[in-house]
Amino acid sequence: MIVLGFNTTLFAYTGTGILWPAYVTNPVCQKDWWWYLLYINNFEESAKQCLLWCWSLAADMQFYIISPLFMVPLIRWPRLGYALILACIIGSCTASFLLTYQYNLIDGLSRLEFHLHDPQTHMNKLWEYFDVVYSKPYARINPYLIAILLAYYLHKKSFNTGTRRNSTLTLWCGWIATVLCMWNCFFSLFKEEEILVVTAVYNATKHLLFSFGLAGVIYLCLTGQS
C-alpha cells in the first residue's frame, strides 16, 4: 500500500520528459486503489490497473488464503487431500483450455516471430490473453498445488528414517521426465503454425508441466541425489 500511495501521489514529481506522466495524481490509482487493498486486482482489466505487476501478489495472496483447504485434508485425511488437489488441477487445466478455445487466445510470446509484420494486433491479442487467462488464479494455481504436494511428501520423508535413496534407473527416468517437461514449456511450439486446439492444450498444460519439472529438480537437490 505504501508503493501504491507513492505511485498515486508522488511518482509524477520524480521526473520530467515527453514520456513522463502529465497528471499530478494518478487517476487510475486514485479510483481503483481498493482492488489492491483486497488483493483482487488481478481480476481487473489490465488497461485499468494502476500497478500491473502486482497481479502476481494478488494471486499469491489468494492461494495463501485458500491453502488450508488443501493442506488440512492432506494432513488429516490424505486421500481426500489428494482428491481435492487432483480435482483442482483438472479444473484449472480445463478452464485454461476452454477459455483459450472460446476466445481464440494466443499462447503468449512463443510465436512472436510470426507476428512481426503486425505487432499491434499481436499486442492486442497478448493483452487479451493476459486478461482472460494469464493473470487469473484459476489458471495459475497448478504450480502452487504441485508445491504443496512436494512439500507434503518431503515432510513425510523427513520423518521416515527408513526411506531409501532412489535407484539409478529411477533417477535417470526422473531427470529425463524433468527435461521433457521443461522442453515442452519452452520449445514445443517453436516455429509451429498456430492451431487453436494445439494452443489451447499448450495453455492448459504448460504451467503444470513446468511445475512438475521444477519440483523434480527441487526434490533431487533437497534429497542429495542431484
Short mmCIF file of C-alpha atoms in Angstrom, two decimals:
data_model
loop_
_atom_site.label_atom_id
_atom_site.label_comp_id
_atom_site.label_asym_id
_atom_site.label_seq_id
_atom_site.Cartn_x
_atom_site.Cartn_y
_atom_site.Cartn_z
CA MET A 1 0.00 0.00 0.00
CA ILE A 2 2.97 2.33 0.56
CA VAL A 3 4.11 1.75 -3.03
CA LEU A 4 0.56 2.29 -4.24
CA GLY A 5 0.28 5.54 -2.31
CA PHE A 6 3.61 6.76 -3.67
CA ASN A 7 2.68 5.87 -7.23
CA THR A 8 -0.68 7.62 -6.83
CA THR A 9 0.55 10.92 -5.40
CA LEU A 10 4.32 11.49 -5.60
CA PHE A 11 5.56 9.48 -8.57
CA ALA A 12 4.66 12.19 -11.10
CA TYR A 13 7.04 14.61 -9.34
CA THR A 14 10.10 12.36 -9.54
CA GLY A 15 10.95 13.05 -13.18
CA THR A 16 10.26 15.01 -16.34
CA GLY A 17 10.20 14.42 -20.07
CA ILE A 18 7.93 13.91 -23.04
CA LEU A 19 7.02 10.40 -21.89
CA TRP A 20 6.62 11.30 -18.24
CA PRO A 21 3.07 11.37 -16.79
CA ALA A 22 1.42 14.77 -17.09
CA TYR A 23 -1.01 14.21 -14.22
CA VAL A 24 -0.47 15.32 -10.64
CA THR A 25 -2.41 12.46 -9.06
CA ASN A 26 -2.69 9.15 -10.89
CA PRO A 27 -6.43 8.91 -11.70
CA VAL A 28 -6.36 5.13 -12.13
CA CYS A 29 -4.71 4.53 -8.76
CA GLN A 30 -6.93 7.08 -7.08
CA LYS A 31 -10.07 5.35 -8.33
CA ASP A 32 -9.19 1.67 -8.02
CA TRP A 33 -6.84 1.53 -5.03
CA TRP A 34 -9.25 -0.71 -3.09
CA TRP A 35 -8.72 -3.54 -5.60
CA TYR A 36 -5.14 -3.74 -4.31
CA LEU A 37 -6.18 -3.48 -0.68
CA LEU A 38 -8.38 -6.57 -1.13
CA TYR A 39 -5.83 -8.38 -3.33
CA ILE A 40 -8.28 -8.85 -6.18
CA ASN A 41 -6.60 -6.56 -8.70
CA ASN A 42 -5.75 -9.50 -10.98
CA PHE A 43 -9.47 -9.70 -11.78
CA GLU A 44 -9.44 -6.15 -13.10
CA GLU A 45 -8.83 -5.43 -16.77
CA SER A 46 -5.14 -4.74 -17.40
CA ALA A 47 -5.83 -1.37 -19.04
CA LYS A 48 -7.46 -0.17 -15.82
CA GLN A 49 -4.78 -1.39 -13.43
CA CYS A 50 -2.59 1.08 -11.61
CA LEU A 51 0.30 -1.27 -10.81
CA LEU A 52 0.04 -4.02 -13.39
CA TRP A 53 2.93 -6.04 -11.98
CA CYS A 54 1.02 -6.50 -8.71
CA TRP A 55 -1.23 -9.14 -10.28
CA SER A 56 1.17 -11.83 -9.05
CA LEU A 57 0.99 -10.53 -5.47
CA ALA A 58 -2.79 -10.78 -5.62
CA ALA A 59 -2.63 -14.33 -6.96
CA ASP A 60 -0.14 -15.38 -4.27
CA MET A 61 -2.35 -13.94 -1.54
CA GLN A 62 -5.40 -15.70 -2.95
CA PHE A 63 -3.53 -19.01 -2.97
CA TYR A 64 -2.29 -18.40 0.57
CA ILE A 65 -5.82 -17.77 1.81
CA ILE A 66 -7.25 -20.96 0.34
CA SER A 67 -4.21 -23.16 1.08
CA PRO A 68 -5.75 -24.62 4.29
CA LEU A 69 -8.46 -26.16 2.11
CA PHE A 70 -5.76 -28.43 0.69
CA MET A 71 -3.21 -28.68 3.49
CA VAL A 72 -5.57 -29.66 6.31
CA PRO A 73 -7.14 -32.56 4.38
CA LEU A 74 -3.67 -33.70 3.27
CA ILE A 75 -2.55 -33.96 6.89
CA ARG A 76 -5.72 -35.37 8.42
CA TRP A 77 -7.34 -37.23 5.52
CA PRO A 78 -4.65 -37.74 2.86
CA ARG A 79 -6.92 -39.40 0.31
CA LEU A 80 -9.36 -36.51 0.49
CA GLY A 81 -6.48 -34.06 0.17
CA TYR A 82 -5.11 -35.82 -2.89
CA ALA A 83 -8.59 -35.92 -4.43
CA LEU A 84 -9.15 -32.20 -3.87
CA ILE A 85 -5.79 -31.27 -5.38
CA LEU A 86 -6.31 -33.56 -8.36
CA ALA A 87 -9.78 -32.12 -8.95
CA CYS A 88 -8.43 -28.56 -8.85
CA ILE A 89 -5.58 -29.41 -11.20
CA ILE A 90 -8.00 -30.93 -13.70
CA GLY A 91 -10.36 -27.99 -13.27
CA SER A 92 -7.58 -25.46 -13.84
CA CYS A 93 -6.36 -27.21 -16.98
CA THR A 94 -9.91 -27.48 -18.28
CA ALA A 95 -10.62 -23.81 -17.62
CA SER A 96 -7.47 -22.69 -19.43
CA PHE A 97 -8.26 -24.94 -22.38
CA LEU A 98 -11.87 -23.80 -22.72
CA LEU A 99 -11.07 -20.10 -22.31
CA THR A 100 -8.28 -20.27 -24.87
CA TYR A 101 -10.54 -22.07 -27.32
CA GLN A 102 -13.58 -19.86 -26.72
CA TYR A 103 -11.75 -16.53 -27.01
CA ASN A 104 -9.27 -17.72 -29.67
CA LEU A 105 -6.34 -16.71 -27.48
CA ILE A 106 -2.66 -16.92 -28.26
CA ASP A 107 -0.06 -18.73 -26.16
CA GLY A 108 1.99 -15.70 -25.17
CA LEU A 109 5.28 -14.92 -26.87
CA SER A 110 6.13 -18.38 -28.21
CA ARG A 111 5.30 -17.46 -31.80
CA LEU A 112 6.33 -13.82 -31.76
CA GLU A 113 8.29 -14.13 -34.99
CA PHE A 114 5.11 -14.94 -36.91
CA HIS A 115 3.54 -11.63 -35.85
CA LEU A 116 6.35 -9.17 -36.53
CA HIS A 117 4.51 -7.95 -39.63
CA ASP A 118 1.60 -6.77 -37.47
CA PRO A 119 2.93 -6.13 -33.95
CA GLN A 120 -0.04 -4.01 -32.84
CA THR A 121 -2.54 -6.79 -33.47
CA HIS A 122 -0.29 -9.23 -31.67
CA MET A 123 0.00 -6.90 -28.67
CA ASN A 124 -3.78 -6.60 -28.51
CA LYS A 125 -4.06 -10.39 -28.51
CA LEU A 126 -1.32 -10.61 -25.90
CA TRP A 127 -3.20 -8.29 -23.55
CA GLU A 128 -6.40 -10.25 -24.12
CA TYR A 129 -4.54 -13.45 -23.22
CA PHE A 130 -3.20 -11.72 -20.11
CA ASP A 131 -6.66 -10.58 -19.00
CA VAL A 132 -8.54 -13.80 -19.69
CA VAL A 133 -6.05 -16.49 -18.66
CA TYR A 134 -2.53 -15.47 -17.71
CA SER A 135 -3.19 -13.42 -14.57
CA LYS A 136 -6.17 -15.35 -13.25
CA PRO A 137 -5.81 -17.61 -10.20
CA TYR A 138 -7.86 -20.42 -11.71
CA ALA A 139 -5.24 -20.66 -14.46
CA ARG A 140 -2.20 -20.19 -12.18
CA ILE A 141 -2.98 -22.42 -9.23
CA ASN A 142 -1.42 -25.64 -10.55
CA PRO A 143 2.20 -24.75 -9.64
CA TYR A 144 1.02 -23.85 -6.14
CA LEU A 145 -0.72 -27.21 -5.76
CA ILE A 146 2.32 -29.11 -7.03
CA ALA A 147 4.42 -27.22 -4.49
CA ILE A 148 2.04 -28.26 -1.71
CA LEU A 149 2.29 -31.90 -2.78
CA LEU A 150 6.08 -31.74 -2.93
CA ALA A 151 6.32 -30.08 0.48
CA TYR A 152 3.97 -32.66 1.99
CA TYR A 153 5.97 -35.53 0.51
CA LEU A 154 9.30 -34.12 1.71
CA HIS A 155 7.77 -33.53 5.14
CA LYS A 156 6.71 -37.17 5.38
CA LYS A 157 10.03 -38.35 4.01
CA SER A 158 11.97 -36.40 6.65
CA PHE A 159 10.16 -38.31 9.41
CA ASN A 160 10.64 -41.68 7.75
CA THR A 161 14.16 -42.70 8.70
CA GLY A 162 13.83 -45.95 6.77
CA THR A 163 13.33 -44.26 3.42
CA ARG A 164 15.83 -45.47 0.83
CA ARG A 165 17.52 -43.44 -1.83
CA ASN A 166 16.14 -43.74 -5.33
CA SER A 167 17.75 -46.23 -7.68
CA THR A 168 19.91 -45.12 -10.58
CA LEU A 169 17.19 -46.10 -13.05
CA THR A 170 14.61 -44.04 -11.16
CA LEU A 171 16.92 -41.04 -11.10
CA TRP A 172 17.58 -41.27 -14.83
CA CYS A 173 13.86 -41.53 -15.54
CA GLY A 174 13.24 -38.57 -13.25
CA TRP A 175 15.81 -36.39 -14.99
CA ILE A 176 14.51 -37.35 -18.43
CA ALA A 177 10.94 -36.53 -17.36
CA THR A 178 12.12 -33.21 -15.90
CA VAL A 179 13.95 -32.23 -19.08
CA LEU A 180 10.98 -33.20 -21.25
CA CYS A 181 8.59 -31.14 -19.11
CA MET A 182 10.84 -28.10 -19.31
CA TRP A 183 11.47 -28.56 -23.03
CA ASN A 184 7.75 -28.77 -23.75
CA CYS A 185 7.11 -25.48 -21.95
CA PHE A 186 9.76 -23.54 -23.83
CA PHE A 187 10.18 -25.14 -27.25
CA SER A 188 7.19 -27.31 -28.16
CA LEU A 189 5.55 -24.52 -30.20
CA PHE A 190 8.75 -23.04 -31.58
CA LYS A 191 8.34 -22.27 -35.30
CA GLU A 192 5.00 -24.09 -35.35
CA GLU A 193 1.93 -22.74 -37.11
CA GLU A 194 -0.93 -21.52 -34.95
CA ILE A 195 -3.59 -24.18 -34.48
CA LEU A 196 -6.23 -23.22 -31.94
CA VAL A 197 -6.63 -26.67 -30.40
CA VAL A 198 -2.86 -27.06 -30.01
CA THR A 199 -2.61 -23.61 -28.44
CA ALA A 200 -5.44 -24.45 -26.05
CA VAL A 201 -3.72 -27.67 -24.97
CA TYR A 202 -0.45 -25.81 -24.52
CA ASN A 203 -2.04 -23.09 -22.38
CA ALA A 204 -3.81 -25.74 -20.34
CA THR A 205 -0.69 -27.76 -19.55
CA LYS A 206 2.37 -25.50 -19.68
CA HIS A 207 2.23 -24.30 -16.07
CA LEU A 208 1.55 -27.81 -14.82
CA LEU A 209 4.43 -29.34 -16.77
CA PHE A 210 6.83 -26.59 -15.78
CA SER A 211 5.96 -27.03 -12.10
CA PHE A 212 6.44 -30.80 -12.43
CA GLY A 213 9.88 -30.25 -13.90
CA LEU A 214 10.85 -27.70 -11.28
CA ALA A 215 9.51 -29.93 -8.50
CA GLY A 216 11.69 -32.75 -9.80
CA VAL A 217 14.82 -30.59 -9.65
CA ILE A 218 13.96 -29.37 -6.14
CA TYR A 219 13.33 -32.91 -4.93
CA LEU A 220 16.61 -34.23 -6.28
CA CYS A 221 18.57 -31.33 -4.84
CA LEU A 222 16.97 -31.44 -1.38
CA THR A 223 17.43 -35.20 -1.10
CA GLY A 224 21.07 -35.00 -2.17
CA GLN A 225 20.57 -37.02 -5.34
CA SER A 226 21.26 -34.36 -7.94
#
